[in-house]
Amino acid sequence: MSNSDRGPVSSVVALVNPTSRNGAAMVTARQAIAALTARGVTVDARSGSSAADAALIAREAVARAGDPASGLDAVVVIGGDGTIGPVLAAARGTQVRVGLIPAGTGNDHARALGIPTTDIDGATNIIVAGHTLRCDLARLTVGDRTTTFGTVAAIGLDAAVTERAVGMTRPRGQSRYALAAVAEIAALRPRRFRVTVDGIVHEMDLVMASVGNTPSYGGGMRICPYARIDDGLLDVTLVEHTSRLRLLGLFPTIYRGTHVSRRGVHSLRASTVTIETAEPTPVSADGELLGVTPVTIEIDASAMDFLSPRSTGSPQA
């Protein structure tokens, strides 16, 4: 863990996702920019028209903020966990301060950092104060593609639930995940997993394996409840195959993080995790479907600086 103060923030480039939360994020963005401006912060707002455009804008913003001559103090993301992805990739390994004003559906990065998810003024005050926490990221490799992510990678049932929920137009909000979970559990069958955790092999029939840099995904589901964003390790949660009735009973306990004490749920910690399955199984991270197994996930310790509340220890979700 590394906390630091480099002085208050007075000039930022703000990255906005106009499609986040079905377009509702733009209202939050306007309010957030007004709140920053009212506090004397100069804001250069940018938004992309596509994923590739957003990635390019993120790289340019981080490069500008990393140049002392630019006068920029930070890059601020106004959006959700999907919006922040390109910024994580661009900021890893730099000293650029990254701020976050939550405006997405899940907002699990914000939860891990102790940033309020429904208080724009509170999130704005954190940015202006300028306090940073040096945080970990994770690197996920599927095939020849490597992706940087910040929260949780899901393999199996939870990835399938995410895929189904993202494709649903109704209902809005987090209730989509509950309905998607019921539908996926109804069609569930066991899959043989081979999970290698820092060289130690575990073979078992699982319904899902989750690898967390932070405690939660899906808008507060505490799948890896003891994960911390700045401890240099990944938390691994493995859920053995069981009856559909037991799985339906398990899902509500994930919101509280109490599932880890149940029979058939295993918690591990590691710096590198490789997951192989008998048949291709969906893989997602930060709520984005990335491909199918096999997959390797590695911790990228102390990779970037997030603007966060001042505290004596790392925040928890």
Short mmCIF file of C-alpha atoms in Angstrom, two decimals:
data_model
loop_
_atom_site.label_atom_id
_atom_site.label_comp_id
_atom_site.label_asym_id
_atom_site.label_seq_id
_atom_site.Cartn_x
_atom_site.Cartn_y
_atom_site.Cartn_z
CA MET A 1 0.00 0.00 0.00
CA SER A 2 1.26 3.47 -0.88
CA ASN A 3 -0.65 6.67 -0.13
CA SER A 4 0.52 10.10 -1.21
CA ASP A 5 -0.48 13.73 -1.51
CA ARG A 6 0.77 15.71 -4.49
CA GLY A 7 -1.39 18.70 -3.86
CA PRO A 8 -4.92 19.60 -4.90
CA VAL A 9 -6.24 19.05 -8.41
CA SER A 10 -7.07 22.18 -10.41
CA SER A 11 -7.05 21.05 -14.06
CA VAL A 12 -8.33 17.76 -15.52
CA VAL A 13 -9.31 16.05 -18.71
CA ALA A 14 -12.65 14.30 -18.13
CA LEU A 15 -13.60 11.22 -20.12
CA VAL A 16 -17.34 10.68 -20.50
CA ASN A 17 -19.19 7.67 -21.90
CA PRO A 18 -22.41 9.02 -23.45
CA THR A 19 -23.94 5.52 -23.62
CA SER A 20 -23.22 4.48 -20.02
CA ARG A 21 -26.35 3.47 -18.09
CA ASN A 22 -28.39 3.70 -21.30
CA GLY A 23 -27.47 7.36 -21.73
CA ALA A 24 -28.46 8.42 -18.21
CA ALA A 25 -24.78 8.94 -17.37
CA MET A 26 -24.78 12.17 -19.39
CA VAL A 27 -26.96 13.79 -16.72
CA THR A 28 -24.40 12.75 -14.09
CA ALA A 29 -21.60 13.98 -16.32
CA ARG A 30 -23.09 17.46 -16.67
CA GLN A 31 -23.63 17.67 -12.91
CA ALA A 32 -20.11 16.41 -12.19
CA ILE A 33 -18.47 18.87 -14.58
CA ALA A 34 -20.49 21.70 -13.03
CA ALA A 35 -19.42 20.57 -9.55
CA LEU A 36 -15.75 20.46 -10.56
CA THR A 37 -15.96 23.87 -12.23
CA ALA A 38 -17.65 25.34 -9.16
CA ARG A 39 -14.62 24.21 -7.13
CA GLY A 40 -12.26 26.06 -9.45
CA VAL A 41 -11.19 23.05 -11.54
CA THR A 42 -10.62 23.56 -15.26
CA VAL A 43 -12.30 20.68 -17.15
CA ASP A 44 -11.55 19.53 -20.69
CA ALA A 45 -14.38 17.05 -21.39
CA ARG A 46 -13.93 14.35 -24.03
CA SER A 47 -16.10 11.44 -25.18
CA GLY A 48 -15.62 8.68 -27.74
CA SER A 49 -18.05 7.50 -30.39
CA SER A 50 -16.85 3.87 -30.30
CA ALA A 51 -14.73 1.52 -28.20
CA ALA A 52 -11.69 2.15 -30.41
CA ASP A 53 -12.25 5.91 -30.22
CA ALA A 54 -12.58 5.77 -26.43
CA ALA A 55 -9.31 3.83 -26.17
CA LEU A 56 -7.50 6.40 -28.32
CA ILE A 57 -8.89 9.30 -26.28
CA ALA A 58 -7.84 7.53 -23.06
CA ARG A 59 -4.26 7.08 -24.31
CA GLU A 60 -4.06 10.71 -25.41
CA ALA A 61 -5.49 11.94 -22.08
CA VAL A 62 -3.03 9.91 -20.00
CA ALA A 63 -0.12 11.03 -22.18
CA ARG A 64 -1.14 14.68 -21.74
CA ALA A 65 -1.57 14.33 -17.98
CA GLY A 66 1.85 12.70 -17.77
CA ASP A 67 3.49 15.69 -19.42
CA PRO A 68 4.36 18.36 -16.83
CA ALA A 69 4.13 21.05 -19.50
CA SER A 70 0.44 20.29 -20.14
CA GLY A 71 -0.73 21.77 -16.84
CA LEU A 72 -3.09 18.84 -16.28
CA ASP A 73 -3.26 17.36 -12.80
CA ALA A 74 -5.35 14.25 -13.47
CA VAL A 75 -7.55 12.21 -15.77
CA VAL A 76 -11.12 11.89 -14.49
CA VAL A 77 -13.50 9.17 -15.65
CA ILE A 78 -17.21 9.95 -15.45
CA GLY A 79 -18.85 6.61 -16.07
CA GLY A 80 -18.89 3.00 -14.99
CA ASP A 81 -16.56 0.02 -14.88
CA GLY A 82 -16.67 -0.39 -18.67
CA THR A 83 -15.73 3.26 -19.26
CA ILE A 84 -12.68 3.09 -17.03
CA GLY A 85 -11.14 0.07 -18.79
CA PRO A 86 -9.21 1.96 -21.51
CA VAL A 87 -7.87 4.37 -18.87
CA LEU A 88 -6.55 1.51 -16.74
CA ALA A 89 -4.67 0.14 -19.75
CA ALA A 90 -3.23 3.56 -20.56
CA ALA A 91 -2.35 4.57 -16.98
CA ARG A 92 -0.72 1.32 -15.81
CA GLY A 93 2.94 1.84 -15.00
CA THR A 94 2.63 5.65 -14.90
CA GLN A 95 2.31 8.22 -12.12
CA VAL A 96 -0.78 9.82 -13.66
CA ARG A 97 -3.53 10.42 -11.13
CA VAL A 98 -6.87 8.93 -12.18
CA GLY A 99 -10.13 10.13 -10.63
CA LEU A 100 -13.54 8.51 -10.81
CA ILE A 101 -17.04 9.92 -10.59
CA PRO A 102 -19.37 6.89 -10.72
CA ALA A 103 -22.01 7.05 -13.45
CA GLY A 104 -22.44 3.42 -14.48
CA THR A 105 -24.61 0.46 -13.55
CA GLY A 106 -22.11 -1.51 -11.46
CA ASN A 107 -19.58 1.06 -10.14
CA ASP A 108 -17.48 -1.64 -8.46
CA HIS A 109 -14.19 0.23 -8.92
CA ALA A 110 -15.71 3.08 -6.91
CA ARG A 111 -16.84 0.69 -4.17
CA ALA A 112 -13.34 -0.74 -3.84
CA LEU A 113 -11.85 2.74 -3.55
CA GLY A 114 -14.36 4.06 -1.03
CA ILE A 115 -15.78 6.58 -3.52
CA PRO A 116 -19.50 7.27 -2.93
CA THR A 117 -21.61 5.88 -5.77
CA THR A 118 -24.59 8.22 -5.38
CA ASP A 119 -22.99 11.44 -4.11
CA ILE A 120 -21.53 13.57 -6.91
CA ASP A 121 -20.35 16.27 -4.52
CA GLY A 122 -18.59 13.68 -2.35
CA ALA A 123 -16.85 12.12 -5.34
CA THR A 124 -15.88 15.57 -6.62
CA ASN A 125 -14.36 16.56 -3.27
CA ILE A 126 -12.15 13.44 -3.38
CA ILE A 127 -10.82 14.46 -6.79
CA VAL A 128 -10.12 18.05 -5.82
CA ALA A 129 -8.30 17.03 -2.62
CA GLY A 130 -5.71 15.18 -4.71
CA HIS A 131 -4.94 12.31 -2.32
CA THR A 132 -3.83 9.14 -4.14
CA LEU A 133 -3.67 5.43 -3.44
CA ARG A 134 -1.20 3.31 -5.41
CA CYS A 135 -3.36 0.42 -6.61
CA ASP A 136 -3.00 -2.98 -8.20
CA LEU A 137 -4.40 -4.00 -11.56
CA ALA A 138 -4.72 -7.45 -13.12
CA ARG A 139 -3.74 -8.77 -16.53
CA LEU A 140 -5.91 -11.39 -18.24
CA THR A 141 -4.77 -13.38 -21.26
CA VAL A 142 -7.17 -15.32 -23.49
CA GLY A 143 -5.59 -16.69 -26.65
CA ASP A 144 -3.34 -13.97 -28.06
CA ARG A 145 -5.23 -11.12 -26.37
CA THR A 146 -4.15 -9.60 -23.05
CA THR A 147 -6.51 -7.23 -21.23
CA THR A 148 -5.98 -5.02 -18.19
CA PHE A 149 -8.82 -5.05 -15.66
CA GLY A 150 -9.44 -3.63 -12.22
CA THR A 151 -12.20 -5.55 -10.43
CA VAL A 152 -13.10 -9.23 -10.96
CA ALA A 153 -12.64 -11.81 -13.71
CA ALA A 154 -15.45 -14.35 -13.96
CA ILE A 155 -15.19 -17.79 -15.53
CA GLY A 156 -18.23 -20.01 -15.92
CA LEU A 157 -21.68 -19.35 -14.51
CA ASP A 158 -21.08 -15.77 -13.40
CA ALA A 159 -19.64 -14.85 -16.81
CA ALA A 160 -22.67 -16.42 -18.50
CA VAL A 161 -24.96 -14.47 -16.16
CA THR A 162 -23.15 -11.23 -17.06
CA GLU A 163 -23.44 -11.99 -20.77
CA ARG A 164 -27.16 -12.68 -20.48
CA ALA A 165 -27.81 -9.64 -18.25
CA VAL A 166 -25.97 -7.25 -20.57
CA GLY A 167 -28.12 -8.49 -23.46
CA MET A 168 -31.38 -7.88 -21.58
CA THR A 169 -33.27 -4.64 -22.20
CA ARG A 170 -35.68 -5.17 -19.30
CA PRO A 171 -35.77 -4.76 -16.41
CA ARG A 172 -33.28 -1.95 -15.91
CA GLY A 173 -30.81 -1.93 -13.06
CA GLN A 174 -29.37 -4.75 -10.99
CA SER A 175 -32.52 -6.90 -11.05
CA ARG A 176 -31.43 -8.03 -14.51
CA TYR A 177 -28.60 -10.00 -12.90
CA ALA A 178 -30.98 -11.89 -10.60
CA LEU A 179 -33.23 -12.87 -13.51
CA ALA A 180 -30.23 -13.80 -15.66
CA ALA A 181 -28.88 -15.97 -12.82
CA VAL A 182 -32.15 -17.91 -12.54
CA ALA A 183 -32.18 -18.53 -16.29
CA GLU A 184 -28.55 -19.68 -16.40
CA ILE A 185 -28.88 -21.93 -13.33
CA ALA A 186 -31.90 -23.63 -14.91
CA ALA A 187 -29.73 -24.70 -17.85
CA LEU A 188 -26.62 -25.46 -15.82
CA ARG A 189 -24.52 -28.60 -16.06
CA PRO A 190 -21.21 -29.49 -14.37
CA ARG A 191 -17.89 -28.63 -15.99
CA ARG A 192 -14.48 -30.00 -15.14
CA PHE A 193 -12.05 -27.23 -14.16
CA ARG A 194 -8.29 -27.35 -13.78
CA VAL A 195 -7.24 -24.35 -11.71
CA THR A 196 -3.52 -23.71 -11.24
CA VAL A 197 -2.85 -21.26 -8.39
CA ASP A 198 0.80 -20.20 -8.16
CA GLY A 199 1.82 -23.60 -9.52
CA ILE A 200 -0.53 -25.68 -7.34
CA VAL A 201 -3.15 -27.58 -9.36
CA HIS A 202 -6.76 -28.04 -8.24
CA GLU A 203 -9.07 -30.23 -10.34
CA MET A 204 -12.79 -30.35 -9.58
CA ASP A 205 -16.29 -29.96 -11.02
CA LEU A 206 -17.15 -26.28 -10.69
CA VAL A 207 -19.95 -23.99 -11.74
CA MET A 208 -17.72 -20.93 -11.63
CA ALA A 209 -14.33 -19.52 -10.72
CA SER A 210 -13.89 -15.85 -9.87
CA VAL A 211 -10.55 -14.04 -9.63
CA GLY A 212 -10.71 -10.69 -7.86
CA ASN A 213 -8.45 -7.69 -7.55
CA THR A 214 -11.35 -6.09 -5.65
CA PRO A 215 -14.20 -7.59 -3.60
CA SER A 216 -17.22 -7.06 -5.84
CA TYR A 217 -18.67 -7.23 -9.32
CA GLY A 218 -22.15 -6.84 -10.80
CA GLY A 219 -22.95 -3.78 -8.71
CA GLY A 220 -21.93 -4.91 -5.25
CA MET A 221 -21.92 -8.72 -5.37
CA ARG A 222 -19.05 -9.47 -2.94
CA ILE A 223 -17.75 -12.58 -4.69
CA CYS A 224 -14.20 -12.13 -3.29
CA PRO A 225 -15.07 -10.37 -0.01
CA TYR A 226 -11.52 -10.18 1.38
CA ALA A 227 -9.85 -8.84 -1.76
CA ARG A 228 -8.09 -5.49 -1.50
CA ILE A 229 -7.11 -3.25 -4.36
CA ASP A 230 -3.62 -2.54 -3.01
CA ASP A 231 -2.33 -5.78 -1.42
CA GLY A 232 -0.39 -7.21 -4.38
CA LEU A 233 -2.46 -10.39 -4.57
CA LEU A 234 -5.46 -11.87 -6.37
CA ASP A 235 -8.32 -13.50 -4.46
CA VAL A 236 -9.80 -16.65 -6.00
CA THR A 237 -13.29 -17.99 -5.26
CA LEU A 238 -14.20 -21.46 -6.56
CA VAL A 239 -17.78 -22.76 -6.36
CA GLU A 240 -18.29 -26.49 -6.71
CA HIS A 241 -21.14 -27.94 -8.74
CA THR A 242 -24.23 -28.67 -6.65
CA SER A 243 -28.00 -28.81 -7.01
CA ARG A 244 -29.85 -25.99 -8.72
CA LEU A 245 -31.79 -25.35 -5.53
CA ARG A 246 -28.58 -24.84 -3.53
CA LEU A 247 -27.15 -22.54 -6.18
CA LEU A 248 -30.31 -20.42 -6.14
CA GLY A 249 -29.87 -20.13 -2.39
CA LEU A 250 -26.19 -19.26 -2.77
CA PHE A 251 -26.60 -16.23 -5.02
CA PRO A 252 -28.25 -13.91 -2.43
CA THR A 253 -25.41 -14.62 0.02
CA ILE A 254 -22.85 -13.33 -2.50
CA TYR A 255 -24.17 -9.78 -2.00
CA ARG A 256 -23.16 -10.05 1.67
CA GLY A 257 -19.98 -12.02 1.02
CA THR A 258 -21.10 -14.79 3.37
CA HIS A 259 -21.07 -17.45 0.65
CA VAL A 260 -17.39 -18.14 1.35
CA SER A 261 -18.32 -19.97 4.56
CA ARG A 262 -20.63 -22.40 2.76
CA ARG A 263 -19.77 -25.98 1.90
CA GLY A 264 -18.35 -26.33 -1.60
CA VAL A 265 -17.00 -22.76 -1.78
CA HIS A 266 -13.20 -22.41 -1.74
CA SER A 267 -11.15 -19.23 -1.20
CA LEU A 268 -7.52 -18.95 -2.29
CA ARG A 269 -4.95 -16.18 -2.82
CA ALA A 270 -2.33 -15.98 -5.54
CA SER A 271 -0.28 -13.82 -7.87
CA THR A 272 -0.94 -15.97 -10.96
CA VAL A 273 -3.97 -18.13 -11.80
CA THR A 274 -4.49 -20.31 -14.88
CA ILE A 275 -7.92 -21.84 -15.53
CA GLU A 276 -8.57 -24.62 -18.03
CA THR A 277 -11.85 -26.42 -18.64
CA ALA A 278 -12.92 -29.60 -20.40
CA GLU A 279 -14.94 -27.50 -22.84
CA PRO A 280 -14.75 -23.80 -23.77
CA THR A 281 -16.23 -21.72 -20.94
CA PRO A 282 -17.04 -17.98 -21.05
CA VAL A 283 -14.62 -15.49 -19.50
CA SER A 284 -15.44 -11.91 -18.52
CA ALA A 285 -13.71 -9.13 -16.58
CA ASP A 286 -15.04 -5.75 -15.42
CA GLY A 287 -18.39 -6.88 -16.85
CA GLU A 288 -17.04 -7.32 -20.40
CA LEU A 289 -17.10 -10.71 -22.15
CA LEU A 290 -13.54 -11.40 -23.36
CA GLY A 291 -13.59 -14.92 -24.78
CA VAL A 292 -13.45 -18.50 -23.53
CA THR A 293 -11.05 -20.66 -21.54
CA PRO A 294 -8.18 -21.34 -21.18
CA VAL A 295 -7.29 -18.12 -19.40
CA THR A 296 -4.35 -16.84 -17.35
CA ILE A 297 -4.67 -13.97 -14.85
CA GLU A 298 -1.73 -12.22 -13.19
CA ILE A 299 -1.54 -9.48 -10.60
CA ASP A 300 0.03 -6.21 -11.73
CA ALA A 301 1.02 -4.88 -8.32
CA SER A 302 1.24 -1.14 -7.54
CA ALA A 303 0.36 -0.36 -11.13
CA MET A 304 -1.37 3.04 -10.99
CA ASP A 305 -2.54 5.96 -8.84
CA PHE A 306 -6.24 6.41 -8.09
CA LEU A 307 -7.56 9.56 -6.46
CA SER A 308 -9.17 8.24 -3.29
CA PRO A 309 -10.36 9.28 0.17
CA ARG A 310 -7.60 9.95 2.67
CA SER A 311 -7.39 7.03 5.12
CA THR A 312 -4.88 5.06 7.13
CA GLY A 313 -5.55 1.84 5.24
CA SER A 314 -6.90 0.70 1.89
CA PRO A 315 -10.64 1.06 1.38
CA GLN A 316 -13.00 -1.89 1.21
CA ALA A 317 -16.23 -2.36 -0.70
#
